[in-house]
mmCIF file of C-alpha atoms and ligand atoms in Angstrom:
data_model
loop_
_atom_site.group_PDB
_atom_site.id
_atom_site.type_symbol
_atom_site.label_atom_id
_atom_site.label_comp_id
_atom_site.label_asym_id
_atom_site.label_seq_id
_atom_site.Cartn_x
_atom_site.Cartn_y
_atom_site.Cartn_z
ATOM 1 C CA MET A 1 85.487 143.505 123.151
ATOM 2 C CA HIS A 2 88.012 145.502 125.158
ATOM 3 C CA VAL A 3 86.931 146.602 128.628
ATOM 4 C CA PRO A 4 89.458 148.853 130.367
ATOM 5 C CA PHE A 5 89.653 148.807 134.152
ATOM 6 C CA LEU A 6 88.937 152.529 134.231
ATOM 7 C CA ASP A 7 88.243 154.979 131.409
ATOM 8 C CA LEU A 8 89.145 158.354 132.890
ATOM 9 C CA LYS A 9 89.031 160.056 129.521
ATOM 10 C CA GLY A 10 85.448 158.913 129.076
ATOM 11 C CA VAL A 11 84.515 159.874 132.631
ATOM 12 C CA ASN A 12 85.900 163.411 132.257
ATOM 13 C CA HIS A 13 84.635 163.791 128.702
ATOM 14 C CA GLU A 14 81.088 164.078 130.056
ATOM 15 C CA TYR A 15 82.207 167.171 131.952
ATOM 16 C CA ALA A 16 84.494 168.566 129.243
ATOM 17 C CA ASP A 17 82.539 171.725 128.374
ATOM 18 C CA GLN A 18 82.095 172.743 132.001
ATOM 19 C CA LEU A 19 85.696 171.879 132.856
ATOM 20 C CA LYS A 20 86.989 174.001 129.988
ATOM 21 C CA ALA A 21 84.759 176.899 131.012
ATOM 22 C CA ALA A 22 85.945 176.645 134.621
ATOM 23 C CA CYS A 23 89.560 176.500 133.479
ATOM 24 C CA SER A 24 89.120 179.645 131.391
ATOM 25 C CA ARG A 25 87.516 181.376 134.338
ATOM 26 C CA VAL A 26 90.628 180.692 136.447
ATOM 27 C CA ILE A 27 93.032 181.734 133.686
ATOM 28 C CA ASP A 28 91.135 184.985 133.234
ATOM 29 C CA SER A 29 91.001 185.676 136.976
ATOM 30 C CA GLY A 30 94.780 186.084 137.232
ATOM 31 C CA TRP A 31 94.676 184.378 140.660
ATOM 32 C CA TYR A 32 96.011 180.815 140.868
ATOM 33 C CA ILE A 33 96.596 179.810 144.484
ATOM 34 C CA SER A 34 94.302 180.277 147.505
ATOM 35 C CA GLY A 35 91.579 182.314 145.844
ATOM 36 C CA ASP A 36 87.847 182.309 145.395
ATOM 37 C CA GLU A 37 87.597 178.900 143.675
ATOM 38 C CA LEU A 38 89.158 177.283 146.732
ATOM 39 C CA VAL A 39 86.911 179.174 149.138
ATOM 40 C CA GLN A 40 83.827 178.124 147.150
ATOM 41 C CA PHE A 41 84.919 174.514 146.747
ATOM 42 C CA GLU A 42 85.728 174.177 150.442
ATOM 43 C CA SER A 43 82.326 175.447 151.422
ATOM 44 C CA GLU A 44 80.555 173.241 148.851
ATOM 45 C CA PHE A 45 82.528 170.162 149.869
ATOM 46 C CA ALA A 46 82.012 170.791 153.609
ATOM 47 C CA ARG A 47 78.270 171.054 152.964
ATOM 48 C CA TYR A 48 78.370 167.872 150.892
ATOM 49 C CA CYS A 49 80.030 166.005 153.788
ATOM 50 C CA ASN A 50 77.839 167.653 156.459
ATOM 51 C CA SER A 51 81.050 168.892 158.086
ATOM 52 C CA GLN A 52 81.681 172.327 159.551
ATOM 53 C CA PHE A 53 85.008 172.795 157.780
ATOM 54 C CA ALA A 54 86.795 171.522 154.698
ATOM 55 C CA ILE A 55 90.389 172.530 154.006
ATOM 56 C CA GLY A 56 91.812 171.905 150.552
ATOM 57 C CA VAL A 57 95.337 170.453 150.506
ATOM 58 C CA GLY A 58 97.778 169.086 147.938
ATOM 59 C CA ASN A 59 96.760 165.415 147.981
ATOM 60 C CA GLY A 60 95.291 162.630 150.109
ATOM 61 C CA LEU A 61 98.553 161.734 151.809
ATOM 62 C CA ASP A 62 98.997 165.326 152.946
ATOM 63 C CA ALA A 63 95.405 165.445 154.186
ATOM 64 C CA LEU A 64 96.156 162.535 156.509
ATOM 65 C CA SER A 65 99.589 163.795 157.437
ATOM 66 C CA LEU A 66 98.575 167.394 158.175
ATOM 67 C CA VAL A 67 95.911 166.260 160.643
ATOM 68 C CA LEU A 68 98.465 164.136 162.480
ATOM 69 C CA ARG A 69 100.942 167.017 162.426
ATOM 70 C CA ALA A 70 98.302 169.379 163.792
ATOM 71 C CA TRP A 71 97.454 167.001 166.631
ATOM 72 C CA LYS A 72 101.160 166.821 167.471
ATOM 73 C CA GLU A 73 101.290 170.632 167.544
ATOM 74 C CA GLN A 74 98.320 170.603 169.906
ATOM 75 C CA GLY A 75 100.023 168.052 172.170
ATOM 76 C CA MET A 76 97.331 165.475 171.485
ATOM 77 C CA LEU A 77 99.821 163.094 169.870
ATOM 78 C CA SER A 78 103.536 162.594 170.479
ATOM 79 C CA ALA A 79 106.266 160.737 168.651
ATOM 80 C CA GLY A 80 106.091 157.018 169.419
ATOM 81 C CA ASP A 81 102.324 156.930 169.976
ATOM 82 C CA GLU A 82 100.592 153.931 168.431
ATOM 83 C CA VAL A 83 98.020 154.184 165.666
ATOM 84 C CA ILE A 84 95.732 151.254 164.858
ATOM 85 C CA VAL A 85 95.298 150.809 161.098
ATOM 86 C CA GLN A 86 94.375 147.963 158.770
ATOM 87 C CA LYS A 87 96.912 145.819 156.901
ATOM 88 C CA ASN A 88 95.118 145.929 153.559
ATOM 89 C CA THR A 89 95.070 149.693 152.943
ATOM 90 C CA PHE A 90 96.876 151.742 150.305
ATOM 91 C CA ILE A 91 100.429 152.592 151.348
ATOM 92 C CA ALA A 92 99.653 156.312 151.893
ATOM 93 C CA THR A 93 97.659 155.639 155.070
ATOM 94 C CA VAL A 94 100.747 154.154 156.680
ATOM 95 C CA SER A 95 103.202 156.653 155.121
ATOM 96 C CA ALA A 96 101.299 159.480 156.840
ATOM 97 C CA ILE A 97 101.658 157.765 160.216
ATOM 98 C CA VAL A 98 105.353 156.984 159.795
ATOM 99 C CA GLU A 99 106.107 160.453 158.399
ATOM 100 C CA ASN A 100 104.919 161.864 161.728
ATOM 101 C CA ASP A 101 107.077 159.532 163.855
ATOM 102 C CA LEU A 102 104.021 157.640 165.023
ATOM 103 C CA VAL A 103 103.887 153.836 165.104
ATOM 104 C CA PRO A 104 101.398 151.981 162.889
ATOM 105 C CA VAL A 105 99.952 148.852 164.494
ATOM 106 C CA LEU A 106 98.658 146.724 161.646
ATOM 107 C CA VAL A 107 95.489 144.754 162.251
ATOM 108 C CA ASP A 108 93.278 142.391 160.306
ATOM 109 C CA VAL A 109 90.026 143.042 158.526
ATOM 110 C CA ASP A 110 86.591 141.479 158.293
ATOM 111 C CA PRO A 111 86.662 139.167 155.229
ATOM 112 C CA ALA A 112 83.081 140.120 154.307
ATOM 113 C CA THR A 113 83.697 143.884 154.097
ATOM 114 C CA TYR A 114 87.509 144.225 153.984
ATOM 115 C CA ASN A 115 87.135 146.902 156.673
ATOM 116 C CA LEU A 116 88.530 146.920 160.221
ATOM 117 C CA ASP A 117 87.749 143.874 162.302
ATOM 118 C CA MET A 118 86.678 145.087 165.750
ATOM 119 C CA ALA A 119 88.015 142.045 167.591
ATOM 120 C CA ALA A 120 91.415 142.698 166.011
ATOM 121 C CA VAL A 121 91.255 146.374 166.947
ATOM 122 C CA GLU A 122 90.474 145.544 170.579
ATOM 123 C CA ALA A 123 93.268 142.983 170.691
ATOM 124 C CA ALA A 124 95.728 145.623 169.436
ATOM 125 C CA LEU A 125 94.880 148.227 172.093
ATOM 126 C CA CYS A 126 97.574 149.004 174.620
ATOM 127 C CA ASP A 127 98.533 151.927 176.832
ATOM 128 C CA ARG A 128 100.480 153.564 173.986
ATOM 129 C CA THR A 129 97.466 153.526 171.616
ATOM 130 C CA ARG A 130 96.328 157.079 170.907
ATOM 131 C CA LEU A 131 94.483 156.909 167.621
ATOM 132 C CA ILE A 132 92.352 154.648 165.422
ATOM 133 C CA LEU A 133 92.664 155.300 161.678
ATOM 134 C CA PRO A 134 89.870 153.437 159.863
ATOM 135 C CA VAL A 135 89.938 153.366 156.058
ATOM 136 C CA HIS A 136 86.524 153.168 154.380
ATOM 137 C CA LEU A 137 88.011 150.734 151.935
ATOM 138 C CA TYR A 138 86.594 150.273 148.432
ATOM 139 C CA GLY A 139 83.815 152.792 149.229
ATOM 140 C CA GLN A 140 82.019 151.308 152.242
ATOM 141 C CA LEU A 141 82.180 152.786 155.724
ATOM 142 C CA ALA A 142 84.146 151.016 158.426
ATOM 143 C CA PRO A 143 82.129 149.955 161.515
ATOM 144 C CA MET A 144 82.133 153.539 162.804
ATOM 145 C CA PRO A 145 79.589 153.211 165.648
ATOM 146 C CA GLN A 146 81.739 150.503 167.258
ATOM 147 C CA ILE A 147 84.967 152.397 166.533
ATOM 148 C CA LEU A 148 83.627 155.601 168.108
ATOM 149 C CA ALA A 149 82.359 153.690 171.161
ATOM 150 C CA LEU A 150 85.769 152.088 171.659
ATOM 151 C CA ALA A 151 87.561 155.398 171.099
ATOM 152 C CA LYS A 152 85.371 157.083 173.690
ATOM 153 C CA GLN A 153 85.924 154.324 176.208
ATOM 154 C CA HIS A 154 89.718 154.515 175.817
ATOM 155 C CA ASP A 155 90.014 158.230 175.118
ATOM 156 C CA LEU A 156 91.398 157.784 171.589
ATOM 157 C CA LEU A 157 91.358 160.073 168.585
ATOM 158 C CA VAL A 158 89.710 158.898 165.344
ATOM 159 C CA LEU A 159 90.915 159.941 161.885
ATOM 160 C CA GLU A 160 88.930 158.600 158.918
ATOM 161 C CA ASP A 161 90.696 157.833 155.648
ATOM 162 C CA CYS A 162 87.909 158.713 153.172
ATOM 163 C CA ALA A 163 90.051 158.575 150.020
ATOM 164 C CA GLN A 164 87.789 155.880 148.549
ATOM 165 C CA ALA A 165 84.473 156.880 150.093
ATOM 166 C CA HIS A 166 83.256 160.324 148.968
ATOM 167 C CA GLY A 167 79.549 160.440 149.737
ATOM 168 C CA ALA A 168 79.299 157.002 151.354
ATOM 169 C CA HIS A 169 77.179 156.823 154.462
ATOM 170 C CA LEU A 170 76.229 154.525 157.289
ATOM 171 C CA GLN A 171 72.986 154.884 159.238
ATOM 172 C CA GLY A 172 72.516 158.138 157.332
ATOM 173 C CA ARG A 173 75.791 159.631 158.573
ATOM 174 C CA LYS A 174 78.355 160.453 155.923
ATOM 175 C CA ALA A 175 81.994 159.529 155.526
ATOM 176 C CA GLY A 176 84.106 162.342 156.944
ATOM 177 C CA ASN A 177 81.471 163.099 159.543
ATOM 178 C CA TRP A 178 82.261 160.472 162.188
ATOM 179 C CA GLY A 179 85.803 160.920 163.419
ATOM 180 C CA ASP A 180 87.586 163.899 164.973
ATOM 181 C CA ALA A 181 88.794 164.613 161.444
ATOM 182 C CA ALA A 182 88.806 162.986 158.019
ATOM 183 C CA ALA A 183 91.100 162.945 155.001
ATOM 184 C CA PHE A 184 89.984 162.861 151.368
ATOM 185 C CA SER A 185 91.951 162.392 148.155
ATOM 186 C CA PHE A 186 90.929 163.846 144.785
ATOM 187 C CA TYR A 187 93.462 161.842 142.782
ATOM 188 C CA PRO A 188 91.983 161.572 139.249
ATOM 189 C CA GLY A 189 90.791 157.975 139.659
ATOM 190 C CA LYS A 190 88.924 158.540 142.936
ATOM 191 C CA ASN A 191 85.118 158.866 142.966
ATOM 192 C CA LEU A 192 85.551 162.642 143.139
ATOM 193 C CA GLY A 193 88.640 163.104 140.985
ATOM 194 C CA ALA A 194 90.488 166.267 140.017
ATOM 195 C CA LEU A 195 92.546 166.602 136.833
ATOM 196 C CA GLY A 196 95.697 166.346 138.878
ATOM 197 C CA ASP A 197 96.517 165.924 142.561
ATOM 198 C CA GLY A 198 94.272 167.221 145.301
ATOM 199 C CA GLY A 199 92.972 166.438 148.775
ATOM 200 C CA ALA A 200 90.962 167.822 151.670
ATOM 201 C CA VAL A 201 90.578 167.567 155.414
ATOM 202 C CA THR A 202 87.122 167.764 156.973
ATOM 203 C CA THR A 203 86.430 168.415 160.655
ATOM 204 C CA ASP A 204 83.980 170.148 162.988
ATOM 205 C CA ASP A 205 86.827 171.456 165.151
ATOM 206 C CA PRO A 206 87.592 175.116 164.327
ATOM 207 C CA GLY A 207 91.004 175.028 166.056
ATOM 208 C CA LEU A 208 92.071 171.974 164.097
ATOM 209 C CA ALA A 209 90.789 173.464 160.836
ATOM 210 C CA LYS A 210 92.819 176.617 161.373
ATOM 211 C CA LEU A 211 95.940 174.676 162.291
ATOM 212 C CA VAL A 212 95.715 172.325 159.288
ATOM 213 C CA ARG A 213 95.332 175.291 156.979
ATOM 214 C CA ALA A 214 98.314 177.083 158.496
ATOM 215 C CA LEU A 215 100.516 173.953 158.492
ATOM 216 C CA GLY A 216 99.811 173.433 154.789
ATOM 217 C CA ASN A 217 100.749 177.026 154.076
ATOM 218 C CA TYR A 218 104.283 177.145 155.568
ATOM 219 C CA GLY A 219 102.898 177.484 159.094
ATOM 220 C CA SER A 220 101.476 180.868 158.268
ATOM 221 C CA SER A 221 98.053 182.424 158.821
ATOM 222 C CA ILE A 222 99.317 185.967 158.230
ATOM 223 C CA LYS A 223 101.463 186.553 155.143
ATOM 224 C CA TYR A 224 105.202 186.281 155.911
ATOM 225 C CA GLN A 225 104.562 185.550 159.564
ATOM 226 C CA HIS A 226 105.424 181.890 160.293
ATOM 227 C CA ASP A 227 104.314 180.777 163.725
ATOM 228 C CA LEU A 228 104.706 177.082 162.974
ATOM 229 C CA ALA A 229 107.120 174.936 160.989
ATOM 230 C CA GLY A 230 104.804 174.007 158.134
ATOM 231 C CA VAL A 231 104.933 172.598 154.627
ATOM 232 C CA ASN A 232 103.561 173.593 151.230
ATOM 233 C CA SER A 233 100.384 171.613 150.558
ATOM 234 C CA ARG A 234 97.596 173.603 148.941
ATOM 235 C CA LEU A 235 94.750 172.853 146.561
ATOM 236 C CA ASP A 236 95.314 175.210 143.634
ATOM 237 C CA GLU A 237 92.604 177.255 141.930
ATOM 238 C CA ILE A 238 92.500 175.196 138.742
ATOM 239 C CA GLN A 239 91.956 171.959 140.649
ATOM 240 C CA ALA A 240 89.401 173.584 142.978
ATOM 241 C CA ALA A 241 87.518 174.812 139.890
ATOM 242 C CA MET A 242 87.656 171.314 138.300
ATOM 243 C CA LEU A 243 86.405 169.780 141.536
ATOM 244 C CA ARG A 244 83.500 172.227 141.795
ATOM 245 C CA VAL A 245 82.316 170.984 138.402
ATOM 246 C CA LYS A 246 82.791 167.323 139.292
ATOM 247 C CA LEU A 247 81.178 167.678 142.733
ATOM 248 C CA LYS A 248 77.924 168.776 141.095
ATOM 249 C CA GLY A 249 77.796 165.448 139.254
ATOM 250 C CA LEU A 250 79.046 163.246 142.071
ATOM 251 C CA GLU A 251 75.675 162.023 143.351
ATOM 252 C CA ALA A 252 74.540 161.075 139.831
ATOM 253 C CA ASP A 253 77.883 159.335 139.175
ATOM 254 C CA THR A 254 77.561 157.447 142.454
ATOM 255 C CA LEU A 255 74.080 156.238 141.499
ATOM 256 C CA ARG A 256 75.475 154.934 138.216
ATOM 257 C CA ARG A 257 78.219 153.110 140.098
ATOM 258 C CA ARG A 258 75.617 151.652 142.457
ATOM 259 C CA ARG A 259 73.392 150.464 139.617
ATOM 260 C CA LEU A 260 76.361 148.726 137.977
ATOM 261 C CA ALA A 261 77.402 147.166 141.293
ATOM 262 C CA GLU A 262 73.877 145.827 141.774
ATOM 263 C CA ARG A 263 74.023 144.271 138.309
ATOM 264 C CA TYR A 264 77.320 142.558 139.144
ATOM 265 C CA LEU A 265 75.896 141.339 142.442
ATOM 266 C CA ALA A 266 72.770 139.943 140.811
ATOM 267 C CA ARG A 267 74.392 138.388 137.753
ATOM 268 C CA ILE A 268 77.794 137.021 138.732
ATOM 269 C CA GLN A 269 77.083 133.437 139.691
ATOM 270 C CA HIS A 270 80.060 131.211 140.217
ATOM 271 C CA PRO A 271 80.713 128.656 142.973
ATOM 272 C CA LEU A 272 84.369 129.710 143.270
ATOM 273 C CA ILE A 273 83.745 133.433 143.458
ATOM 274 C CA ARG A 274 82.815 135.412 146.505
ATOM 275 C CA LEU A 275 81.026 138.724 145.980
ATOM 276 C CA PRO A 276 81.477 141.820 148.147
ATOM 277 C CA GLU A 277 78.969 142.307 150.964
ATOM 278 C CA VAL A 278 77.106 145.449 151.869
ATOM 279 C CA VAL A 279 76.447 146.018 155.565
ATOM 280 C CA GLU A 280 72.874 146.842 156.651
ATOM 281 C CA SER A 281 72.064 150.595 156.551
ATOM 282 C CA SER A 282 75.259 151.206 154.598
ATOM 283 C CA ALA A 283 75.362 153.230 151.379
ATOM 284 C CA HIS A 284 78.386 151.854 149.519
ATOM 285 C CA VAL A 285 79.808 154.164 146.814
ATOM 286 C CA TRP A 286 81.668 151.392 144.958
ATOM 287 C CA HIS A 287 85.011 153.045 144.380
ATOM 288 C CA LEU A 288 86.083 149.476 143.718
ATOM 289 C CA PHE A 289 84.146 146.277 143.097
ATOM 290 C CA VAL A 290 86.293 143.581 144.648
ATOM 291 C CA ILE A 291 85.542 139.883 144.295
ATOM 292 C CA SER A 292 87.600 137.036 145.696
ATOM 293 C CA CYS A 293 88.523 133.700 144.234
ATOM 294 C CA PRO A 294 91.015 131.034 145.361
ATOM 295 C CA TRP A 295 92.154 130.802 141.686
ATOM 296 C CA ARG A 296 92.510 134.555 141.364
ATOM 297 C CA ASP A 297 95.547 134.575 139.053
ATOM 298 C CA ALA A 298 93.909 132.119 136.642
ATOM 299 C CA LEU A 299 90.705 134.169 136.699
ATOM 300 C CA LYS A 300 92.638 137.388 136.035
ATOM 301 C CA ALA A 301 94.434 135.728 133.087
ATOM 302 C CA HIS A 302 91.144 134.340 131.716
ATOM 303 C CA LEU A 303 89.586 137.817 131.810
ATOM 304 C CA ALA A 304 92.669 139.369 130.200
ATOM 305 C CA GLU A 305 92.435 136.831 127.352
ATOM 306 C CA ASN A 306 88.915 138.118 126.810
ATOM 307 C CA GLY A 307 89.990 141.747 126.663
ATOM 308 C CA ILE A 308 88.997 142.594 130.228
ATOM 309 C CA GLN A 309 91.415 144.578 132.332
ATOM 310 C CA THR A 310 91.340 144.009 136.101
ATOM 311 C CA GLN A 311 93.478 145.169 139.005
ATOM 312 C CA ILE A 312 94.360 144.089 142.525
ATOM 313 C CA HIS A 313 93.838 146.395 145.499
ATOM 314 C CA TYR A 314 96.269 145.590 146.897
ATOM 315 C CA PRO A 315 98.561 142.728 145.918
ATOM 316 C CA LEU A 316 100.633 143.000 149.119
ATOM 317 C CA PRO A 317 99.660 143.795 152.695
ATOM 318 C CA ILE A 318 101.537 146.791 154.109
ATOM 319 C CA HIS A 319 104.160 144.793 156.016
ATOM 320 C CA HIS A 320 105.229 142.947 152.859
ATOM 321 C CA HIS A 321 106.631 146.188 151.428
ATOM 322 C CA LYS A 322 110.343 146.669 152.024
ATOM 323 C CA PRO A 323 110.260 149.841 154.183
ATOM 324 C CA TYR A 324 107.520 148.438 156.431
ATOM 325 C CA ARG A 325 108.664 144.861 156.984
ATOM 326 C CA HIS A 326 109.469 145.616 160.603
ATOM 327 C CA LEU A 327 105.755 146.255 161.171
ATOM 328 C CA ALA A 328 104.883 142.596 160.535
ATOM 329 C CA PRO A 329 102.606 141.317 163.282
ATOM 330 C CA ALA A 330 103.766 138.260 165.252
ATOM 331 C CA SER A 331 101.289 135.924 163.567
ATOM 332 C CA LYS A 332 100.004 135.710 160.042
ATOM 333 C CA GLY A 333 96.386 136.809 159.697
ATOM 334 C CA LEU A 334 93.604 136.871 157.202
ATOM 335 C CA SER A 335 94.782 139.875 155.179
ATOM 336 C CA GLU A 336 97.767 137.924 153.862
ATOM 337 C CA SER A 337 95.588 135.252 152.237
ATOM 338 C CA LEU A 338 92.961 137.795 151.158
ATOM 339 C CA SER A 339 95.549 139.701 149.164
ATOM 340 C CA GLU A 340 96.151 136.530 147.119
ATOM 341 C CA GLN A 341 92.458 136.094 146.304
ATOM 342 C CA ILE A 342 91.036 139.555 145.645
ATOM 343 C CA LEU A 343 90.375 140.999 142.191
ATOM 344 C CA SER A 344 88.910 144.408 141.278
ATOM 345 C CA LEU A 345 86.532 144.449 138.296
ATOM 346 C CA PRO A 346 85.923 147.381 135.926
ATOM 347 C CA LEU A 347 83.367 149.760 137.469
ATOM 348 C CA TYR A 348 83.045 153.464 136.667
ATOM 349 C CA PRO A 349 80.105 155.721 135.778
ATOM 350 C CA THR A 350 80.550 155.443 132.011
ATOM 351 C CA LEU A 351 80.966 151.655 131.878
ATOM 352 C CA SER A 352 78.212 150.469 129.524
ATOM 353 C CA GLU A 353 75.857 147.597 130.279
ATOM 354 C CA ALA A 354 77.133 145.827 127.158
ATOM 355 C CA GLU A 355 80.706 146.053 128.459
ATOM 356 C CA GLN A 356 79.602 144.913 131.870
ATOM 357 C CA ASP A 357 77.638 141.995 130.406
ATOM 358 C CA HIS A 358 80.823 140.853 128.664
ATOM 359 C CA VAL A 359 82.649 140.901 132.025
ATOM 360 C CA ILE A 360 79.817 138.994 133.721
ATOM 361 C CA ARG A 361 79.628 136.402 130.941
ATOM 362 C CA CYS A 362 83.365 135.775 131.006
ATOM 363 C CA ILE A 363 83.416 135.446 134.779
ATOM 364 C CA ASN A 364 80.511 133.004 134.804
ATOM 365 C CA GLN A 365 82.278 130.914 132.123
ATOM 366 C CA PHE A 366 85.527 130.688 134.088
ATOM 367 C CA SER A 367 86.677 127.151 134.774
ATOM 368 C CA ILE A 368 89.864 125.798 136.318
ATOM 369 C CA ALA A 369 90.363 122.985 133.825
HETATM 370 C C1 PLP B 1 94.383 157.254 147.166
HETATM 371 C C2 PLP B 1 94.484 156.959 148.607
HETATM 372 C C3 PLP B 1 95.242 157.758 149.484
HETATM 373 C C4 PLP B 1 96.197 158.819 149.020
HETATM 374 O O1 PLP B 1 95.729 159.775 148.191
HETATM 375 P P1 PLP B 1 96.741 160.618 147.241
HETATM 376 O O2 PLP B 1 95.893 161.748 146.835
HETATM 377 O O3 PLP B 1 97.145 159.714 146.147
HETATM 378 O O4 PLP B 1 97.883 161.041 148.095
HETATM 379 C C5 PLP B 1 95.196 157.483 150.820
HETATM 380 N N1 PLP B 1 94.464 156.472 151.307
HETATM 381 C C6 PLP B 1 93.749 155.654 150.505
HETATM 382 C C7 PLP B 1 92.952 154.550 151.116
HETATM 383 C C8 PLP B 1 93.742 155.854 149.132
HETATM 384 O O5 PLP B 1 93.033 155.041 148.348
#
């Protein structure tokens, strides 16, 4: 049996008729950038996140970067300010910080959740710290109540990286609804995936919303009047129309992910394998199901021999990548050894129970002879 890590064709096939209809609607409208599909999607997505505003942008990196750029415009951040961020995130989180001449301060994570470790965050605070950038990694919210309390105490901004956490919540409060602003990605493989690149910013701050929109549209709110030095980062009509279709199915898709995750949690039983943990009152959306094993490479090879494709998110902590080596913290922490042990298993809404049972069986049979 062959079990792919992700079957995007299968995932989108379920929506094919609606996607084709939406695509035709856009073609026939004659309007392809910044039109009604975008307006509708933004309002639907804002409602979904319980946020006042959602602004569609070109991708997840731009969503992060445009918020930082807007805060610089507003004088709330300046070049050289420090941003606390975790070592085990996807590179884009750090690219957005560096792109804005801010300084990432890489900290360790909690080995049970892979999210920010509060003791590490507190240890990293200094008088140049201006922002905390938690990533709701793998689909579970970071410890937001503690992060917001600390931010309040030290007068810091909070930007959530929600690229992996569409619809996740903690204590009933959704991802994208905790910080001063949040960034989402609609890259095809994300839980809410477009059929190309896409992203969004959510916030309750009307001034920030307006600024992000203008900065992503060449610094313009009025056609051919450019009050700011902006960039081109917009969510086009076709992608907005695709996302409107996919958003309608997101809750059902998330429930399917959750059911599969619960099956993995109940049925994988192996003394050498550690399963992911769900925090109390947390609704995990399982963008990724990440296990850890000291013999990770042997386990990955064993699964591959049995037709099972796995991935590693991520094989290297940020400061092990060439452009970011100078960000290496003084001492080695947990994230370095975690990156050698983690393994992401196949998990997506259309994964069948038979396929999953094959994965579970092969994992439980793994031995390090
Ligand atoms: C995917 C991702 C991004 C970037 O999104 P793009 O749309 O690919 O630019 C940022 N942060 C995290 C944590 C991600 O997983």
